Every structure is written in structure tokens, then in C-alpha cells.
């Protein structure tokens, strides 16, 4: 079944990327077996991993519906899931930085709490 997915240009993308970066597949899919997510939520996450969300790039290249596939903010890169998550230079100074700082704050709080420091 995996071999058939790898042959598909769209749906095999996630699995090809996993092979390229040499992830431990049992750990990278652990959340699927132990997350208790609703079916709808799980399917959206899987679609995002497979680059199968209806981004402008997918609409232009796969569906061929005449949509411009470029990002509306930077107008340089194709608007793929990866580009939305971490590749748009217009979002880098604002949204990505905010997300980074939120994660860093949480990690700092969690580590301090784990080390016995009183946190609020």
C-alpha cells in the first residue's frame, strides 16, 4: 500500500519527505494511534502533512482551475502548506516570530516548573 502511495504525485509527498529526512516512522505517526482526535481533525492534519489541502498551488497545479498558485502576500513562492507554515518572508517577521516566542515562553515555563522553580 505504501508503494502505491509513493507513486502518487500528491498523496505520496508526505511519505517521500519522511524518507528524505530519515524520520523514525513509528515515532512520527505515534500521535495517530494515541491522540484521541476526532476523525475530522485527524483527516485535516493528515491532509496538511500530505500537502493535500486546497491551497492556491493545489488549485492551480492539480485541479487546473485557473487560480494563480502564488502566495498573495509575498507573490514569489507557490502557496503550498510548507510555504504557509514556514516559508513566506512576509509572515516571517510577524506571525512566525509570534509563534516562536509563544513556544519559547511555554518551554521556559515548563522547564522552570520541572526544575522546581515556582511559576505562575
PDB file of C-alpha atoms in Angstrom:
ATOM      1  CA  UNK A   1       0.000   0.000   0.000  1.00  0.00           C
ATOM      2  CA  UNK A   2       2.845   2.392   0.856  1.00  0.00           C
ATOM      3  CA  UNK A   3       4.439   1.741  -2.539  1.00  0.00           C
ATOM      4  CA  UNK A   4       1.227   2.784  -4.281  1.00  0.00           C
ATOM      5  CA  UNK A   5       1.134   5.993  -2.224  1.00  0.00           C
ATOM      6  CA  UNK A   6       4.749   6.751  -3.124  1.00  0.00           C
ATOM      7  CA  UNK A   7       3.854   6.573  -6.816  1.00  0.00           C
ATOM      8  CA  UNK A   8       1.135   9.218  -6.436  1.00  0.00           C
ATOM      9  CA  UNK A   9       2.447  12.755  -7.060  1.00  0.00           C
ATOM     10  CA  UNK A  10       0.270  14.423  -4.436  1.00  0.00           C
ATOM     11  CA  UNK A  11      -0.543  11.866  -1.762  1.00  0.00           C
ATOM     12  CA  UNK A  12       2.907  10.287  -1.775  1.00  0.00           C
ATOM     13  CA  UNK A  13       4.626  13.571  -0.954  1.00  0.00           C
ATOM     14  CA  UNK A  14       4.479  13.137   2.822  1.00  0.00           C
ATOM     15  CA  UNK A  15       5.997   9.661   2.688  1.00  0.00           C
ATOM     16  CA  UNK A  16       8.744  10.744   0.279  1.00  0.00           C
ATOM     17  CA  UNK A  17       9.612  13.619   2.631  1.00  0.00           C
ATOM     18  CA  UNK A  18       9.770  11.213   5.558  1.00  0.00           C
ATOM     19  CA  UNK A  19      12.252   9.074   3.623  1.00  0.00           C
ATOM     20  CA  UNK A  20      14.325  12.123   2.650  1.00  0.00           C
ATOM     21  CA  UNK A  21      14.736  13.378   6.212  1.00  0.00           C
ATOM     22  CA  UNK A  22      15.058   9.847   7.594  1.00  0.00           C
ATOM     23  CA  UNK A  23      12.461  10.127  10.330  1.00  0.00           C
ATOM     24  CA  UNK A  24      11.607   7.214  12.545  1.00  0.00           C
ATOM     25  CA  UNK A  25       8.190   6.460  11.093  1.00  0.00           C
ATOM     26  CA  UNK A  26       6.944   4.651  14.184  1.00  0.00           C
ATOM     27  CA  UNK A  27       7.550   7.792  16.252  1.00  0.00           C
ATOM     28  CA  UNK A  28       6.363  10.287  13.647  1.00  0.00           C
ATOM     29  CA  UNK A  29       2.992   8.545  13.402  1.00  0.00           C
ATOM     30  CA  UNK A  30       2.680   7.853  17.147  1.00  0.00           C
ATOM     31  CA  UNK A  31       0.192  10.718  17.530  1.00  0.00           C
ATOM     32  CA  UNK A  32      -2.197   8.993  15.122  1.00  0.00           C
ATOM     33  CA  UNK A  33      -2.506   5.955  17.353  1.00  0.00           C
ATOM     34  CA  UNK A  34      -2.624   7.750  20.702  1.00  0.00           C
ATOM     35  CA  UNK A  35      -4.214  11.143  20.242  1.00  0.00           C
ATOM     36  CA  UNK A  36      -7.966  10.591  20.591  1.00  0.00           C
ATOM     37  CA  UNK A  37      -8.637  13.222  17.941  1.00  0.00           C
ATOM     38  CA  UNK A  38     -11.944  13.466  16.186  1.00  0.00           C
ATOM     39  CA  UNK A  39     -11.927  11.893  12.725  1.00  0.00           C
ATOM     40  CA  UNK A  40     -12.410  15.291  11.078  1.00  0.00           C
ATOM     41  CA  UNK A  41      -9.446  16.818  12.915  1.00  0.00           C
ATOM     42  CA  UNK A  42      -7.203  13.861  12.164  1.00  0.00           C
ATOM     43  CA  UNK A  43      -8.073  13.954   8.466  1.00  0.00           C
ATOM     44  CA  UNK A  44      -7.236  17.674   8.192  1.00  0.00           C
ATOM     45  CA  UNK A  45      -3.855  17.122   9.871  1.00  0.00           C
ATOM     46  CA  UNK A  46      -3.109  14.195   7.559  1.00  0.00           C
ATOM     47  CA  UNK A  47      -4.142  16.233   4.517  1.00  0.00           C
ATOM     48  CA  UNK A  48      -1.790  19.022   5.617  1.00  0.00           C
ATOM     49  CA  UNK A  49       1.076  16.539   6.044  1.00  0.00           C
ATOM     50  CA  UNK A  50       0.409  15.203   2.556  1.00  0.00           C
ATOM     51  CA  UNK A  51       0.314  18.735   1.079  1.00  0.00           C
ATOM     52  CA  UNK A  52      -3.262  17.965   0.006  1.00  0.00           C
ATOM     53  CA  UNK A  53      -5.085  20.983   1.433  1.00  0.00           C
ATOM     54  CA  UNK A  54      -6.804  23.156  -1.148  1.00  0.00           C
ATOM     55  CA  UNK A  55      -4.095  25.814  -1.277  1.00  0.00           C
ATOM     56  CA  UNK A  56      -3.778  28.067  -4.316  1.00  0.00           C
ATOM     57  CA  UNK A  57      -0.880  25.923  -5.509  1.00  0.00           C
ATOM     58  CA  UNK A  58      -3.021  22.756  -5.433  1.00  0.00           C
ATOM     59  CA  UNK A  59      -5.894  24.538  -7.156  1.00  0.00           C
ATOM     60  CA  UNK A  60      -3.585  25.799  -9.916  1.00  0.00           C
ATOM     61  CA  UNK A  61      -1.361  22.741 -10.459  1.00  0.00           C
ATOM     62  CA  UNK A  62      -3.537  19.755  -9.560  1.00  0.00           C
ATOM     63  CA  UNK A  63      -7.105  20.940 -10.131  1.00  0.00           C
ATOM     64  CA  UNK A  64      -6.031  23.254 -13.001  1.00  0.00           C
ATOM     65  CA  UNK A  65      -8.905  25.642 -12.328  1.00  0.00           C
ATOM     66  CA  UNK A  66      -7.131  28.824 -13.416  1.00  0.00           C
ATOM     67  CA  UNK A  67      -6.228  30.003  -9.921  1.00  0.00           C
ATOM     68  CA  UNK A  68      -2.875  31.768  -9.564  1.00  0.00           C
ATOM     69  CA  UNK A  69      -0.700  29.439  -7.474  1.00  0.00           C
ATOM     70  CA  UNK A  70       1.494  32.113  -5.902  1.00  0.00           C
ATOM     71  CA  UNK A  71       1.235  33.411  -2.345  1.00  0.00           C
ATOM     72  CA  UNK A  72      -0.805  36.629  -2.201  1.00  0.00           C
ATOM     73  CA  UNK A  73       1.498  38.137   0.433  1.00  0.00           C
ATOM     74  CA  UNK A  74       4.993  37.644  -0.980  1.00  0.00           C
ATOM     75  CA  UNK A  75       3.912  36.959  -4.584  1.00  0.00           C
ATOM     76  CA  UNK A  76       7.114  34.943  -5.043  1.00  0.00           C
ATOM     77  CA  UNK A  77       6.622  31.377  -3.884  1.00  0.00           C
ATOM     78  CA  UNK A  78       3.936  28.831  -4.656  1.00  0.00           C
ATOM     79  CA  UNK A  79       1.358  28.808  -1.877  1.00  0.00           C
ATOM     80  CA  UNK A  80       1.864  25.295  -0.513  1.00  0.00           C
ATOM     81  CA  UNK A  81       1.287  24.080   3.040  1.00  0.00           C
ATOM     82  CA  UNK A  82       5.036  24.264   3.753  1.00  0.00           C
ATOM     83  CA  UNK A  83       5.214  27.802   2.400  1.00  0.00           C
ATOM     84  CA  UNK A  84       2.281  28.888   4.581  1.00  0.00           C
ATOM     85  CA  UNK A  85       3.742  27.268   7.695  1.00  0.00           C
ATOM     86  CA  UNK A  86       7.325  28.450   7.381  1.00  0.00           C
ATOM     87  CA  UNK A  87       8.288  29.814   4.000  1.00  0.00           C
ATOM     88  CA  UNK A  88       6.626  33.177   3.453  1.00  0.00           C
ATOM     89  CA  UNK A  89       9.027  36.069   4.054  1.00  0.00           C
ATOM     90  CA  UNK A  90       6.082  38.417   4.656  1.00  0.00           C
ATOM     91  CA  UNK A  91       4.956  36.312   7.622  1.00  0.00           C
ATOM     92  CA  UNK A  92       8.460  35.694   8.975  1.00  0.00           C
ATOM     93  CA  UNK A  93       8.743  38.987  10.872  1.00  0.00           C
ATOM     94  CA  UNK A  94       5.276  38.798  12.420  1.00  0.00           C
ATOM     95  CA  UNK A  95       3.335  35.544  12.634  1.00  0.00           C
ATOM     96  CA  UNK A  96       6.300  33.153  12.676  1.00  0.00           C
ATOM     97  CA  UNK A  97       8.109  35.257  15.279  1.00  0.00           C
ATOM     98  CA  UNK A  98       4.990  35.396  17.437  1.00  0.00           C
ATOM     99  CA  UNK A  99       4.558  31.602  17.201  1.00  0.00           C
ATOM    100  CA  UNK A 100       8.247  31.101  18.017  1.00  0.00           C
ATOM    101  CA  UNK A 101       8.022  33.361  21.068  1.00  0.00           C
ATOM    102  CA  UNK A 102       4.870  31.630  22.336  1.00  0.00           C
ATOM    103  CA  UNK A 103       6.565  28.234  22.104  1.00  0.00           C
ATOM    104  CA  UNK A 104       9.752  29.550  23.757  1.00  0.00           C
ATOM    105  CA  UNK A 105       7.698  31.046  26.602  1.00  0.00           C
ATOM    106  CA  UNK A 106       5.900  27.757  27.180  1.00  0.00           C
ATOM    107  CA  UNK A 107       9.148  25.759  27.114  1.00  0.00           C
ATOM    108  CA  UNK A 108      10.804  28.174  29.554  1.00  0.00           C
ATOM    109  CA  UNK A 109       7.813  27.915  31.913  1.00  0.00           C
ATOM    110  CA  UNK A 110       7.678  24.108  31.657  1.00  0.00           C
ATOM    111  CA  UNK A 111      11.429  23.653  32.241  1.00  0.00           C
ATOM    112  CA  UNK A 112      11.406  26.066  35.196  1.00  0.00           C
ATOM    113  CA  UNK A 113       8.456  24.213  36.733  1.00  0.00           C
ATOM    114  CA  UNK A 114      10.180  20.864  36.145  1.00  0.00           C
ATOM    115  CA  UNK A 115      13.327  22.186  37.892  1.00  0.00           C
ATOM    116  CA  UNK A 116      11.297  23.162  40.969  1.00  0.00           C
ATOM    117  CA  UNK A 117      11.121  26.897  40.333  1.00  0.00           C
ATOM    118  CA  UNK A 118       7.833  28.410  41.468  1.00  0.00           C
ATOM    119  CA  UNK A 119       5.918  29.535  38.381  1.00  0.00           C
ATOM    120  CA  UNK A 120       2.605  31.277  37.957  1.00  0.00           C
TER     121      UNK A 120
END
